Coordinates of C-alpha atoms in Angstrom, one line a residue:
X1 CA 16.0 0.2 -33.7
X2 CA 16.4 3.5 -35.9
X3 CA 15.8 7.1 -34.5
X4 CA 13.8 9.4 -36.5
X5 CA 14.1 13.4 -36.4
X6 CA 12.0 15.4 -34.8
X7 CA 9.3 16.9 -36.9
X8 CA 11.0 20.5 -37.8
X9 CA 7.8 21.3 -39.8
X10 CA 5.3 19.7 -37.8
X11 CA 2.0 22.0 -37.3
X12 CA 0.1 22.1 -34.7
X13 CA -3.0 24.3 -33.2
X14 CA -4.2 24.4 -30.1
X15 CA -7.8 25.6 -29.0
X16 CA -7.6 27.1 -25.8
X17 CA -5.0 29.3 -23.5
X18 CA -5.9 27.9 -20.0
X19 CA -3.5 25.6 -18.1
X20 CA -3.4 22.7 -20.3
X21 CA -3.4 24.6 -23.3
X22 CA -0.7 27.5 -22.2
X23 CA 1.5 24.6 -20.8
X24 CA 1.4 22.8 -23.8
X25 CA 2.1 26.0 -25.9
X26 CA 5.0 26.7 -24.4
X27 CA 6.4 23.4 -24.5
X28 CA 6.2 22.7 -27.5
X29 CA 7.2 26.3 -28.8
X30 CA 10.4 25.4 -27.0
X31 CA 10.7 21.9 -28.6
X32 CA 10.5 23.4 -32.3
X33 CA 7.0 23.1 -33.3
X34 CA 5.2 25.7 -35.4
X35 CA 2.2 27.0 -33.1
X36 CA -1.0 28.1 -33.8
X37 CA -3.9 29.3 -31.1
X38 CA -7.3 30.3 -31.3
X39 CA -8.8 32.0 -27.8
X40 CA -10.9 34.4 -27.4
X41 CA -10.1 35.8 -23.9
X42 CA -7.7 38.7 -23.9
X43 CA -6.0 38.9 -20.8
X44 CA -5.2 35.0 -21.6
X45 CA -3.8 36.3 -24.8
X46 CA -1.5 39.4 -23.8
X47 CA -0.2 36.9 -20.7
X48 CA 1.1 33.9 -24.0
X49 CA 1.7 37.1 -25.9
X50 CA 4.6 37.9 -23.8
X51 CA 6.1 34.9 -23.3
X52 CA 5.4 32.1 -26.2
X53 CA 6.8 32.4 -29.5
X54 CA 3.6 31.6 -31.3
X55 CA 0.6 32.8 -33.5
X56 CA -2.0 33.9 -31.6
X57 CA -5.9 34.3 -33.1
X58 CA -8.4 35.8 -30.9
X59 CA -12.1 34.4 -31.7
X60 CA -13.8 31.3 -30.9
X61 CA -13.0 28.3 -31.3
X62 CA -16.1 27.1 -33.2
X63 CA -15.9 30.1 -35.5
X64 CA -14.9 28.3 -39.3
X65 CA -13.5 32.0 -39.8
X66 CA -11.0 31.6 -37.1
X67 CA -10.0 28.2 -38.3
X68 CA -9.5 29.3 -41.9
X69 CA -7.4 32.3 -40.8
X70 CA -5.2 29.8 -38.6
X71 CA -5.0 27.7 -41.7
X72 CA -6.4 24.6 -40.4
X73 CA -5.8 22.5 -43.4
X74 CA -2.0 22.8 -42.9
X75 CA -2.1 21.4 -39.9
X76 CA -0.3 18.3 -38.6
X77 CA -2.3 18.1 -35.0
X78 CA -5.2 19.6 -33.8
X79 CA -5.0 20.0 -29.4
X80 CA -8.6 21.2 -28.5
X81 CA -8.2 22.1 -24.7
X82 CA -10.9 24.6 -24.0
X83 CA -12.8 24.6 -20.6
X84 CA -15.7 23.2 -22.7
X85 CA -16.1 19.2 -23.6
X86 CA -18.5 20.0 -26.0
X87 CA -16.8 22.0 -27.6
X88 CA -13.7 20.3 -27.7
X89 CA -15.8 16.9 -29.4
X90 CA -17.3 19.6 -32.0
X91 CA -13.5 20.7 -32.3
X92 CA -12.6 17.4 -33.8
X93 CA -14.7 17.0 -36.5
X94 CA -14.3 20.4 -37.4
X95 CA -10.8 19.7 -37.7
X96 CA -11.7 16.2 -39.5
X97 CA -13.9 18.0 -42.2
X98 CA -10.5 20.2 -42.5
X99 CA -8.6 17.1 -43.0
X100 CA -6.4 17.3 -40.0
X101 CA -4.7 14.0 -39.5
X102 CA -4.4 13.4 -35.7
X103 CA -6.9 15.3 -33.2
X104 CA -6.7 15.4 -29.6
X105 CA -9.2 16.6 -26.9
X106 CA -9.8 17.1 -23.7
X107 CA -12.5 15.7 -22.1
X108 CA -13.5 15.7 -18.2
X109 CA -16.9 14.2 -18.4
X110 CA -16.3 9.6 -18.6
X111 CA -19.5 9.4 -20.6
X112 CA -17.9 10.2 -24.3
X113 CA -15.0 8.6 -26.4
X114 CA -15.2 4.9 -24.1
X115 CA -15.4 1.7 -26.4
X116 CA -18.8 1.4 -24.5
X117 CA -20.0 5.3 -24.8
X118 CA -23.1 5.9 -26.9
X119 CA -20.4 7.9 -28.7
X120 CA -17.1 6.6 -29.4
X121 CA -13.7 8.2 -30.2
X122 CA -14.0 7.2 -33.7
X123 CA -17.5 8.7 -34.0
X124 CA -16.0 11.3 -32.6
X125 CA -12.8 11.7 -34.9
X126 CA -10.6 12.1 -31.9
X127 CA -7.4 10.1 -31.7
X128 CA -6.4 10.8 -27.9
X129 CA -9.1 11.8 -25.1
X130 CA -7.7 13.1 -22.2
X131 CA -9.9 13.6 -18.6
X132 CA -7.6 15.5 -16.4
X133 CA -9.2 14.3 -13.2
X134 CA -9.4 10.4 -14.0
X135 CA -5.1 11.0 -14.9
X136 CA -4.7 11.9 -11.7
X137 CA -6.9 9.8 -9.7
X138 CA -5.3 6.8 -11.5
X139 CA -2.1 7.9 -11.0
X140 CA -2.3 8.6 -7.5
X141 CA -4.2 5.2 -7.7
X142 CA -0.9 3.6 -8.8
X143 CA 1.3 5.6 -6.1
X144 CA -0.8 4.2 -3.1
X145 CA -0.8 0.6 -4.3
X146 CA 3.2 0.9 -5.3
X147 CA 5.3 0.1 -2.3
X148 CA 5.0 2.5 0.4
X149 CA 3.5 5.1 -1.5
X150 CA 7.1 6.4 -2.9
X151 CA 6.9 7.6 -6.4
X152 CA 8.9 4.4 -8.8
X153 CA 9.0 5.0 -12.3
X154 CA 9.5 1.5 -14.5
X155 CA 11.2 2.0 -17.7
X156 CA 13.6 -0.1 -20.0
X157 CA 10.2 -2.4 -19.9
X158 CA 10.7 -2.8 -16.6
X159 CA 14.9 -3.4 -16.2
X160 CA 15.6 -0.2 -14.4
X161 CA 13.9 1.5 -11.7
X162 CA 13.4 5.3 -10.4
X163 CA 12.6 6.3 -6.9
X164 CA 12.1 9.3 -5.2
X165 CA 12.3 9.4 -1.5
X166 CA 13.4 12.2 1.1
X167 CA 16.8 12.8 2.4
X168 CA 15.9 13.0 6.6
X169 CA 18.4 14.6 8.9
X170 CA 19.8 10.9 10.3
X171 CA 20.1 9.6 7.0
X172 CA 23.7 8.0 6.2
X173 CA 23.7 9.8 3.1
X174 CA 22.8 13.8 4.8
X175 CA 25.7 15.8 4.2
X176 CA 27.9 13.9 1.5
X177 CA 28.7 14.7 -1.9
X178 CA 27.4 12.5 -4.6
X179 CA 30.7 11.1 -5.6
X180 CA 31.7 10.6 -1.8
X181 CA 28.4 8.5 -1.8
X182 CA 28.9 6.4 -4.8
X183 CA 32.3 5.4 -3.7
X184 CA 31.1 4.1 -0.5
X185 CA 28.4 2.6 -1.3
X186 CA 29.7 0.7 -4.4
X187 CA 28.0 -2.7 -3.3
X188 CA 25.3 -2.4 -6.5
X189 CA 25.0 0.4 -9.0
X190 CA 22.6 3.4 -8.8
X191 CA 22.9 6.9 -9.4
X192 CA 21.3 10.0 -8.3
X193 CA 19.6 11.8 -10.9
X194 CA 17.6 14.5 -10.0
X195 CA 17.2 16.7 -6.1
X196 CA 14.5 18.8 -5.2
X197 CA 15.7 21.4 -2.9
X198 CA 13.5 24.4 -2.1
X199 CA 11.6 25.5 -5.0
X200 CA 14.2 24.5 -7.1
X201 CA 15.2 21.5 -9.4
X202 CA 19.1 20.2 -9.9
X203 CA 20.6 17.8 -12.2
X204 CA 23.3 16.7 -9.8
X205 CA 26.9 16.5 -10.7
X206 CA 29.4 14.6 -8.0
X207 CA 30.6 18.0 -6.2
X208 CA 26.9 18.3 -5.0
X209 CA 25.7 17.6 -1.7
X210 CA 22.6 15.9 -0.5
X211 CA 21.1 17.7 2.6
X212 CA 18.1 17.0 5.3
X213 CA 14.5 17.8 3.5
X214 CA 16.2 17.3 -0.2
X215 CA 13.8 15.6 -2.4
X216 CA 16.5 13.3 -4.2
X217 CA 15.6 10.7 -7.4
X218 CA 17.7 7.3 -7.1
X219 CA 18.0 5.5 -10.7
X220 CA 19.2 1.4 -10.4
X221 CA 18.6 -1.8 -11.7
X222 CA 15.4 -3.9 -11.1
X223 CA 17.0 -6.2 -9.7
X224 CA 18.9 -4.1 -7.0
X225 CA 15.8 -1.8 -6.3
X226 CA 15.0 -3.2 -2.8
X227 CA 18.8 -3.1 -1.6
X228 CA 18.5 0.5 -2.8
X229 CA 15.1 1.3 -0.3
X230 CA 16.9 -0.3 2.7
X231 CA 20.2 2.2 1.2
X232 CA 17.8 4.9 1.6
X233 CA 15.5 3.7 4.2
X234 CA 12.2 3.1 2.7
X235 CA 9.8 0.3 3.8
X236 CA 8.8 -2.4 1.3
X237 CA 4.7 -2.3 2.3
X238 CA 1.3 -2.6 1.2
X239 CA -0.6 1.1 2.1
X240 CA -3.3 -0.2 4.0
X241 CA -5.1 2.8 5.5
X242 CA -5.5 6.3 3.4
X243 CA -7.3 9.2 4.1
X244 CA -8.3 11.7 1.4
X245 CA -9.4 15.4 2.1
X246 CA -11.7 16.7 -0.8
X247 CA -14.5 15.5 -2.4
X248 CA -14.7 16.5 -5.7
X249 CA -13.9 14.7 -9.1
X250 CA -10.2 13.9 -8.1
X251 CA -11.1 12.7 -4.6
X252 CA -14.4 11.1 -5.1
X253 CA -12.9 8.6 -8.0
X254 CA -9.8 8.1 -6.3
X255 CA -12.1 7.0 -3.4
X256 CA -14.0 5.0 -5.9
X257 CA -10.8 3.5 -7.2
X258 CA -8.8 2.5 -3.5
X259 CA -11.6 1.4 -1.4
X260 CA -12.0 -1.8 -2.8
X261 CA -8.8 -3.1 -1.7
X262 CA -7.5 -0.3 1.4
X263 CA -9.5 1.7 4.2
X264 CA -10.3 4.8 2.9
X265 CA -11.6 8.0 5.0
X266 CA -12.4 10.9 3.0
X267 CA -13.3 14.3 4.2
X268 CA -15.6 16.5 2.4
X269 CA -16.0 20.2 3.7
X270 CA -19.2 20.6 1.5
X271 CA -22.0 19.2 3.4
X272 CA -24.5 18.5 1.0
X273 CA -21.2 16.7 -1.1
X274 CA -20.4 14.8 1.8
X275 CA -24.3 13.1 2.0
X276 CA -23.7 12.6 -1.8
X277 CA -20.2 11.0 -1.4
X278 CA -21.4 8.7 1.8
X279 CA -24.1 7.4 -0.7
X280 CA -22.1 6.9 -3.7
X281 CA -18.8 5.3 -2.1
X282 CA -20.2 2.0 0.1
X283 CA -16.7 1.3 1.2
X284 CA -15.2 4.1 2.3
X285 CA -16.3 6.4 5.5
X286 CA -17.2 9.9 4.4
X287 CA -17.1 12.2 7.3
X288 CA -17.8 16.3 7.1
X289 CA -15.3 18.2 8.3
X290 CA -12.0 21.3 7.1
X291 CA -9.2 18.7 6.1
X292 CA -7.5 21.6 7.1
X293 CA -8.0 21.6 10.6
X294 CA -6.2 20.5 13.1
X295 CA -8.6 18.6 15.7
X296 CA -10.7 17.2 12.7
X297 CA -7.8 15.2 10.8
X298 CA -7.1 14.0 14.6
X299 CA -10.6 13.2 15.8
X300 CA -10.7 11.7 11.7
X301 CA -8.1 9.2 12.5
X302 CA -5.0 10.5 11.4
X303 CA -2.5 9.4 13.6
X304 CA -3.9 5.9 12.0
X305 CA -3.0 6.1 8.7
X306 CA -0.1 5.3 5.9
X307 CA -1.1 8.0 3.6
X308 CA -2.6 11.4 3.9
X309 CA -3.7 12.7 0.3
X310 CA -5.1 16.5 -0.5
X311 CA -7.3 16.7 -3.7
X312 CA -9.4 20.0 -3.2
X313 CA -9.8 23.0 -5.7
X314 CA -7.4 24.9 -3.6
X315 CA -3.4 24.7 -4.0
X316 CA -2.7 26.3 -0.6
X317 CA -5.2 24.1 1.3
X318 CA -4.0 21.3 -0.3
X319 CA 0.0 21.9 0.2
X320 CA -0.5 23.3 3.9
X321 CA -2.7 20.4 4.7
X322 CA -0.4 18.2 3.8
X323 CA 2.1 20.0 6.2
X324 CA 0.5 20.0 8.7
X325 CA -0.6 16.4 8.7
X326 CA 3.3 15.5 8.1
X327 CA 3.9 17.7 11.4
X328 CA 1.2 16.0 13.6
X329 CA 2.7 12.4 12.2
X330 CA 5.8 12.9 12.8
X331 CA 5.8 14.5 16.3
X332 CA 3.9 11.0 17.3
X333 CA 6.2 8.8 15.9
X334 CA 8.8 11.0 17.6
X335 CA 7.4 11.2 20.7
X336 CA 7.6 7.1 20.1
X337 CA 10.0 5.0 21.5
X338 CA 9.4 2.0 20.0
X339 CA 10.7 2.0 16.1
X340 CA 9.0 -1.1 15.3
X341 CA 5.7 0.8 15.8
X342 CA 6.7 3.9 13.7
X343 CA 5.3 4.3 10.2
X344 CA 6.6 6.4 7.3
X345 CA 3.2 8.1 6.5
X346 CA 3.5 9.2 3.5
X347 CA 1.8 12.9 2.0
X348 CA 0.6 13.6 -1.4
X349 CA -0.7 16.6 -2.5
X350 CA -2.7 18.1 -5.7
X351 CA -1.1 20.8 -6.7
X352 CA -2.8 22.8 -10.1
X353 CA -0.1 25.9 -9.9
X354 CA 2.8 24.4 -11.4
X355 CA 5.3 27.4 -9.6
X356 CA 3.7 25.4 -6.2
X357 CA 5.4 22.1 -7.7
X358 CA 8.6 21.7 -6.4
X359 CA 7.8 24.3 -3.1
X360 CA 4.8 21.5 -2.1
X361 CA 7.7 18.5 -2.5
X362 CA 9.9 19.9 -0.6
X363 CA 7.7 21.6 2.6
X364 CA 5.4 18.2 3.6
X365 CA 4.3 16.5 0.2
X366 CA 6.2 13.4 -0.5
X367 CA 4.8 13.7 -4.2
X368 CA 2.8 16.6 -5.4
X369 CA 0.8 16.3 -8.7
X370 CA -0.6 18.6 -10.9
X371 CA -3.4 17.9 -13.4
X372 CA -2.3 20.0 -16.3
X373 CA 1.2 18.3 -16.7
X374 CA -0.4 15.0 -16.4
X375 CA -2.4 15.8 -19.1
X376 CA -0.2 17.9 -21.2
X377 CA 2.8 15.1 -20.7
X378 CA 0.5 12.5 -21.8
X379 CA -0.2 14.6 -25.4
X380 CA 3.0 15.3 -25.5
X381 CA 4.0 11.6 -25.2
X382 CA 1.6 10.9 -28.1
X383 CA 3.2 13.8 -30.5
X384 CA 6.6 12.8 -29.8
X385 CA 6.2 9.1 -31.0
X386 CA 9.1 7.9 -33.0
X387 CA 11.3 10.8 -31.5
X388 CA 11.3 9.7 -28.4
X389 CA 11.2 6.1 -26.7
X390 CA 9.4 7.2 -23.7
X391 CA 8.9 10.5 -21.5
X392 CA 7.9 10.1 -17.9
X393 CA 7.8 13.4 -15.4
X394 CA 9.2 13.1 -12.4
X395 CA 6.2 14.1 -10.1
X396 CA 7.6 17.2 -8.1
X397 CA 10.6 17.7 -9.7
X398 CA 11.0 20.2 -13.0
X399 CA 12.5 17.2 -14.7
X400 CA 11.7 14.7 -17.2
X401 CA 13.2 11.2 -17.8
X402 CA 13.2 10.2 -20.9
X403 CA 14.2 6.4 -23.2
X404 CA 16.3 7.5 -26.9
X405 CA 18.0 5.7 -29.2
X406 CA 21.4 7.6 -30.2
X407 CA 21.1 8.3 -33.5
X408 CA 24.2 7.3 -36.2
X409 CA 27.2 10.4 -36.0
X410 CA 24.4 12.1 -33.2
X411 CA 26.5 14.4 -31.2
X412 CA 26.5 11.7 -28.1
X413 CA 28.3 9.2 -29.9
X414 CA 31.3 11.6 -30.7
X415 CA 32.7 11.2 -27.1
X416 CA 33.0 10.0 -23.9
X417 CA 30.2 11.7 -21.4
X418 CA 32.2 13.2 -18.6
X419 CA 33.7 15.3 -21.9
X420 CA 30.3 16.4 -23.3
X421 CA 31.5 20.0 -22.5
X422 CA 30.0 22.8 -19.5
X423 CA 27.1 23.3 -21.3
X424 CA 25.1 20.2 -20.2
X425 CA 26.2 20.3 -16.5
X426 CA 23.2 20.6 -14.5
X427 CA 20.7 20.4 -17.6
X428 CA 21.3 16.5 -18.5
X429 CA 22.0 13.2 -16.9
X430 CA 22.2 10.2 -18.8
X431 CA 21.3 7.7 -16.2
X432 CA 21.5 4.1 -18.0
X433 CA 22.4 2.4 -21.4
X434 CA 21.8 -1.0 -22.8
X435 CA 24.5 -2.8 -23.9
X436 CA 25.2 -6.6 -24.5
X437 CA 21.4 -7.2 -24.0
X438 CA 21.3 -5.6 -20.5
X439 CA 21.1 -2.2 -19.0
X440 CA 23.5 -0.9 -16.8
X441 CA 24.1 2.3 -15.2
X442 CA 26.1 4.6 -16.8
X443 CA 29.2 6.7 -15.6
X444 CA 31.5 9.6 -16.8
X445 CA 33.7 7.4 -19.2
X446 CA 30.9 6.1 -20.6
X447 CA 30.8 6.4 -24.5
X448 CA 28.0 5.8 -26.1
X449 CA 28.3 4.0 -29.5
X450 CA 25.5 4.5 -32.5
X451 CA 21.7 3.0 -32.5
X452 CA 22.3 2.4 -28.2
X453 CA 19.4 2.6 -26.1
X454 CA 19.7 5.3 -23.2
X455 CA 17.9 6.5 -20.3
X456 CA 18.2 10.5 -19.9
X457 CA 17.0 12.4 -16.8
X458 CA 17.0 16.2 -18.0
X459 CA 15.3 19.6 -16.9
X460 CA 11.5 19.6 -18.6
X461 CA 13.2 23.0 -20.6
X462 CA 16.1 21.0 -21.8
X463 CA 14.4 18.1 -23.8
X464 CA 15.6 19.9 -27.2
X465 CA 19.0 19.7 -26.0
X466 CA 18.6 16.6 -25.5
X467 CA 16.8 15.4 -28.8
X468 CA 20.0 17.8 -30.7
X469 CA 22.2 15.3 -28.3
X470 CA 21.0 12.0 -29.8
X471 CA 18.9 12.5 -32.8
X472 CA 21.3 13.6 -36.1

């Protein structure tokens, strides 16, 4: 398997300044790409004015004068992300008629771009749709059927596993340093890979120390990933009961989507939405009520469930909700003697400000998502093919994990990774290799040798370091 350099040259412009489209901007500014933007609104453009690298048009995006200024037949990739799907359809075949190769949109309404749709992607001319909401719901989808709603990330088709969990105060591994923990607990190999603490992200080296409320990311084999939930005290179970607080096109389909295999309870403060949702959603119990109140999430049934998600409009609803239904939960199974009967209720949280992120995983969210990173990672993802393997974010961390093949005479190959040099500590973690047909975690004297497959766990603003690591 050959790695290919990243695509100096590659042009790209982007319709749209608003969270996807600023997000993406930025990121891909940082990665090396040449940038172009059309928006029209200017307090959007003085804010990416002053902090992306790019070329910024004001007009509209379905102004030909606009495109032709931005030079629209030179470009590699067109990213329509405006707040209007009609616009960003019309986008495409603009950018078609251009003769722009690959064109990517995003969509929030399900009725265009399906196989099925009375218009199809390819009548269209778009390559990737992205709906925002449906990411989300599906991925929260996935989180709640996963074992015990803990965030595991599959990569290495499936040979090595990532989990997050939460670091509680009676936890044998509170208080230790990382290499302190390794070296007891030597029984199977794993590796820590990634902490939330506070509103801030760490790639861990062995003099740090894992503390009560840290947000910590264990890497390990498939095979040894239960031994490493009963390491870190997470239950291997089926959620069974979840209620969900909000209504709207996140909560709704992710009702849709659970309540054909788990109790689902959603609360809706809109009334009129609420009658709507209680027609629409025959297996789950709508009920009218402020998720965000304390006796209504009681009288709801709260002390009932497995997992308590937030999916309104609002960040700080969502992200105090969540606290507070972690509080009521775990004063009960406090105030309960018998252990058998305690459950580890698990909190996820919507959260569309991504400075919120890593604040909401570490206050009462287990996981906190955000739609604009699900969507940007997922374009991202489909740019960087043939750079990169594989880039997953780690939900609630700043941090990406990503699958590379080391390039011949690539920097990584050159020497042993405890001697990479200052410069990467706390920025990049290789976390596995595969070598003699397995994978296996890797360690300080580690040397990676030429065309080897490897796992890297890095900070999101880091991934150029890491593709000037392994790609010559």
């Amino acid at each position: 398997m050959k790695a290919n350099k990243p695509a100096k040259s590659t042009n790209i412009l982007i319709l749209g300044l608003g969270g996807v489209g600023y997000y993406l901007a930025k990121r891909l500014v940082h990665e090396g790409y040449a940038i172009t933007v059309i928006e029209q609104d200017n307090k959007l453009l003085r804010h990416a004015d002053g902090n992306i690298d790019a070329r910024l048009i004001k007009g509209n995006a379905m102004s030909i004068e606009c495109w032709r200024e931005a030079d629209a037949e030179k470009m590699d990739y067109l990213i329509s992300v405006t707040n209007n799907d009609a616009v960003n359809m019309m986008s495409c075949l603009i950018g078609d008629r251009f003769g722009i190769q690959r064109k990517i949109a995003r969509i929030r309404s399900t009725e265009f771009g399906n196989k099925d749709s009375f218009l199809s992607a390819d009548d269209l001319k778009i390559d990737l749709i992205i709906h925002p909401e449906e990411l989300v719901a599906q991925e929260i989808f996935r989180l709640v059927k996963l074992r015990a709603g803990n965030d595991i990330i599959t990569v290495a088709k499936g040979q090595i596993q990532a989990m997050a969990t939460r670091i509680h105060e009676e936890s044998p591994l509170a208080y230790r340093k990382l290499k302190d923990i390794s070296q007891e607990y030597n029984d199977f190999p794993f590796r820590i890979v990634a902490i939330a603490r506070g509103i801030t992200t760490l790639i861990p080296s062995g003099e740090d120390e894992l503390l009560p409320k840290d947000q910590a990311f264990f890497m390990a084999g498939n095979k040894d990933l239960s031994l490493l939930m009963g390491l870190t005290g997470v239950e291997q179970q089926n959620r069974h009961r979840v209620m969900i607080i909000g209504g709207g096109l996140v909560g709704g389909r992710l009702a849709e989507l659970l309540d054909k295999s788990v109790e689902v309870r959603l609360i809706e403060k809109n009334e009129p939405v609420a009658q709507d949702l209680s027609h629409a959603l025959k297996n789950s119990e709508v009920l009218h009520g402020d998720g965000s109140d304390s006796d209504v999430l009681i009288s709801a049934g709260l002390m009932e469930m497995d997992t308590f998600i937030t999916a309104t409009g609002e960040n700080e609803t969502n992200i105090m909700s969540c606290v507070l239904a972690k509080h009521l939960m775990t004063s009960q199974n406090n105030g309960n003697n018998n252990k058998k009967n305690n459950k580890q209720s698990k909190c996820i949280a919507l959260v569309n400000k991504e400075d919120y992120m890593v604040l909401a995983a570490t206050m009462g969210s287990d996981l906190a998502l955000n739609k604009k990173i699900l969507a940007g990672n997922k374009i991202l993802k489909f740019i960087r093919r043939g750079e990169l393997l594989s880039v997953a974010h780690l939900h609630g961390f700043d941090a990406e994990m990503v699958e590379i093949v080391a390039a011949k005479d690539s920097p990584i190959t050159r020497k042993p990774l405890s001697r990479l040099g200052s410069y990467y500590n706390g920025k990049i973690m290789v976390g596995g290799i595969h070598r003699d047909g397995e994978w296996q975690v890797a360690v300080g004297d580690t040397h990676i040798q030429n065309n080897e497959r490897v796992i890297v766990v890095c900070m999101s603003r880091n991934l150029k370091d890491v593709q000037k690591l392994f790609l010559a």
